[in-house]
Amino acid sequence: MSQPTIESILQENRLFHPSAAFSQNAHIKSLDDYHRLYEKAKTDPQTFWAELAATELHWFQNWDTVLDWQPPFAKWFVNGKLNISYNCLDRHLTTWRRNKAALIWEGEPGDSRTLTYAQLHREVCQFANALKHLGVQKGDRVGIYMPMIPEAAIAMLACARIGAAHTVVFGGFSAEALRDRLIDGEAKVVVTADGGWRKDAIVPLKEQVDKALAKGSVPSIAATLVVKRTGQEIQMQGDRDHWWHELQAHVSANCPAEPMDSEDLLFILYTSGSTGKPKGVVHTTGGYNLYTHITTKWIFDLQDTDVYWCTADVGWITGHSYIVYGPLSNGATTVMYEGAPRASNPGCFWDVIEKHGVNIFYTAPTAIRAFIKMGDEHPKARDLSSLRLLGTVGEPINPESWIWYQQIIGGGRCPIVDTWWQTETGGIMITALPGAIPTKPGSATLPFPGILAEVIDLDGNAVGANEGGYLAVRHPWPGMMRTVYGDPDRFRRTYWEHIPPKDGQYTYFAGDGARRDEDGYFWVMGRVDDVINVAGHRLGTMEIESALVSHPAVAEAAVVGKPDELKGQDIVAFVTLEGTYSASDELLKELKQHVVKEIGAIARPGEIRFADALPKTRSGKIMRRLLRDLVSGVEISGDTSTLEDRSVLEKLREG
Ligand code: WTA
């Protein structure tokens, strides 16, 4: 029999079954097992989650109620006491895992470091004591603005250990964006580094922190804790700034984990939504610990000998849940990599896999597409035979990329888990369980046990097979966000009232479009709101528009996503200028740079188009939908009768 070609596989639309050998050794071994678990969780969710919480986690004190649901506010494991840092570290120290590698770190310039569970525990305790020394107490918030180095994970675990909530800000965000997040979270201390490596260059993180804190603009901040990474000269300010290595020499390595209430704040993570200001997504301790633990175990089918690598940055939810908390709670070996895919080092991911014998590999479609473009010779020149499972996250994966991933990286033998979830959901919601659920290229397949996911219309009714609709969840789950930090009303409005509650039944609205096929498989189509997904980074169009109009030359701005072969979507901005300004190449560059300054390089528009006017409704609302169609090169669809001045659109089309 001849090998099927990629074209024939695509035409066949065939199912990919896990091998018998994979299924036999997997935690969840068959479709029947999956269905049994799913039914059990659906019929009696409280017993399902309580049994897992009791067997999978260590509790200092048992809960008395599994779920207290006052829609849309949930409390899980009410009055239970635990500490996620204890579950990630201490409980492994009394087992053979004490000297197992907990964290393998690969630095951008080629340096590397391995920390065993005992060593990681020691560093976390010291870091926690350093934070205490700087005045951090249970209930405080700590900002973390770090490169991808072990101290980023250490700082998170240290906060959790003493009951301070962390708010990690991605190191690619600008000083302005950092400042906004620190102010909103009222952080007491910021943890940072002198610099970090990013695509062969140094990102001056401490300098950005100085800018963010300039002139006392974040009044809650008492101190910074600075890790030495890149070694260039930086300014240390008197009483405010402290070197980690100096404090480390003086602090004790004894720091018992604080017993936390199950519903105590664990972290805030800011994410983009439809309105201008990013939302502080709130996650609490018990439910998040359980949900990230069990999803990591079952979805990545963690075995004790596995080396597991998730390529995300700890600045995003994927890094929180699937580099740090989920894997460590399971006692796994987790890899952390400071580098990123780039043309100057086209084999970098494959080198890490070969060097550390990675067994489970979890990355994003945008990275896969970038590597496809760099050529098959790079992965083919490395030994990738250690791989046994592949995962993807962050955006829909196109079937061509899926097949390439399966064949070229997975050697045709590794199941692929395409995992759909969000910052808000805390952990993976729709995914294959690799030993149990056959996969289809481009589909995230079926919901995780306990997740009542559906595709519905705006009245809240399920749509039929293969009909388009909105992705929604019917029942609370332990990993769900609890609220928007400081704004419970926004939480209610954004997620739980899009679909009008009926008879006390609340439905979670995810903001994604989707369909289910005749087998019940989910096909996620992308955002239905004003959120765009650029190279797997989630950005609000309004955020970018606000950044643009804060420039004196800009009168009005409208930002839309344009389909992009590599990044999934690219940012296109339409701007009208204030009377005294005129369009020029210099201004164009200046505006792009202005967005970088306000938000960060991830938000730099690929294209800015100057316009005389923007298409608006008679009531003055910008019709972004028309601009979206325009930049996508498709026929303008839908109703245009509310458009105030049709000639505006004609002019834009002529360019
Ligand atoms: C998108 C990242 C299709 C989706 C974990 C979602 C996906 C948003 C997938 C959340 C997937 C994530 N297939 N789309 N497997 N995974 N998305 O908060 O639009 O950064 O709403 O969380 O990414 O992005 P966030």
XYZ file of C-alpha atoms and ligand atoms in Angstrom, residues 271-272 316-318 362 365 392-397 417-425 427 430 442 444 471 510-513 523-528 531 533 536-538, ligand 1:
67
model
C -6.868 40.188 28.971
C -8.392 42.108 26.091
C -0.212 34.468 29.227
C -2.727 32.083 30.749
C -1.217 29.126 28.869
C 2.430 21.938 23.210
C -0.605 27.259 15.198
C -1.935 23.122 19.923
C -3.643 26.172 21.399
C -4.495 29.803 20.813
C -6.359 29.941 17.506
C -7.981 27.635 14.996
C -5.430 25.413 13.262
C -4.719 17.500 21.027
C -6.203 20.733 19.663
C -7.208 22.512 22.867
C -9.824 25.276 22.939
C -9.983 27.498 26.013
C -9.495 31.067 27.251
C -7.889 33.181 29.981
C -11.355 33.249 31.535
C -11.833 29.481 31.608
C -7.939 25.589 31.771
C -12.732 21.400 24.477
C -8.959 21.433 12.457
C -10.918 20.659 18.855
C -19.830 28.840 21.719
C -17.305 32.728 25.226
C -17.188 35.275 22.389
C -16.258 32.657 19.765
C -18.215 31.467 16.762
C -15.117 23.483 14.991
C -14.163 26.857 16.450
C -14.260 29.657 13.873
C -12.792 32.590 15.801
C -13.968 35.643 17.700
C -17.362 37.175 17.066
C -11.164 40.956 19.752
C -5.955 37.197 17.493
C -1.863 33.846 19.021
C -1.902 37.122 20.996
C -5.280 38.382 22.004
C -8.866 31.459 20.645
C -5.638 31.265 25.164
C -9.558 27.904 18.071
C -10.351 31.706 20.846
C -5.699 29.881 25.821
C -10.430 32.104 22.302
C -8.774 29.048 19.912
C -9.158 32.891 22.492
C -8.189 27.864 20.417
C -8.679 32.914 23.923
C -8.310 26.662 19.629
C -7.820 29.485 21.817
N -9.014 26.746 18.480
N -9.459 29.061 18.755
N -7.763 25.511 19.998
N -7.597 28.165 21.593
N -8.512 30.034 20.807
O -7.569 34.229 26.422
O -10.748 32.762 20.008
O -5.384 34.281 25.134
O -11.580 32.856 22.608
O -6.459 32.138 25.862
O -8.206 32.239 21.647
O -7.427 33.552 24.012
P -6.671 33.627 25.397
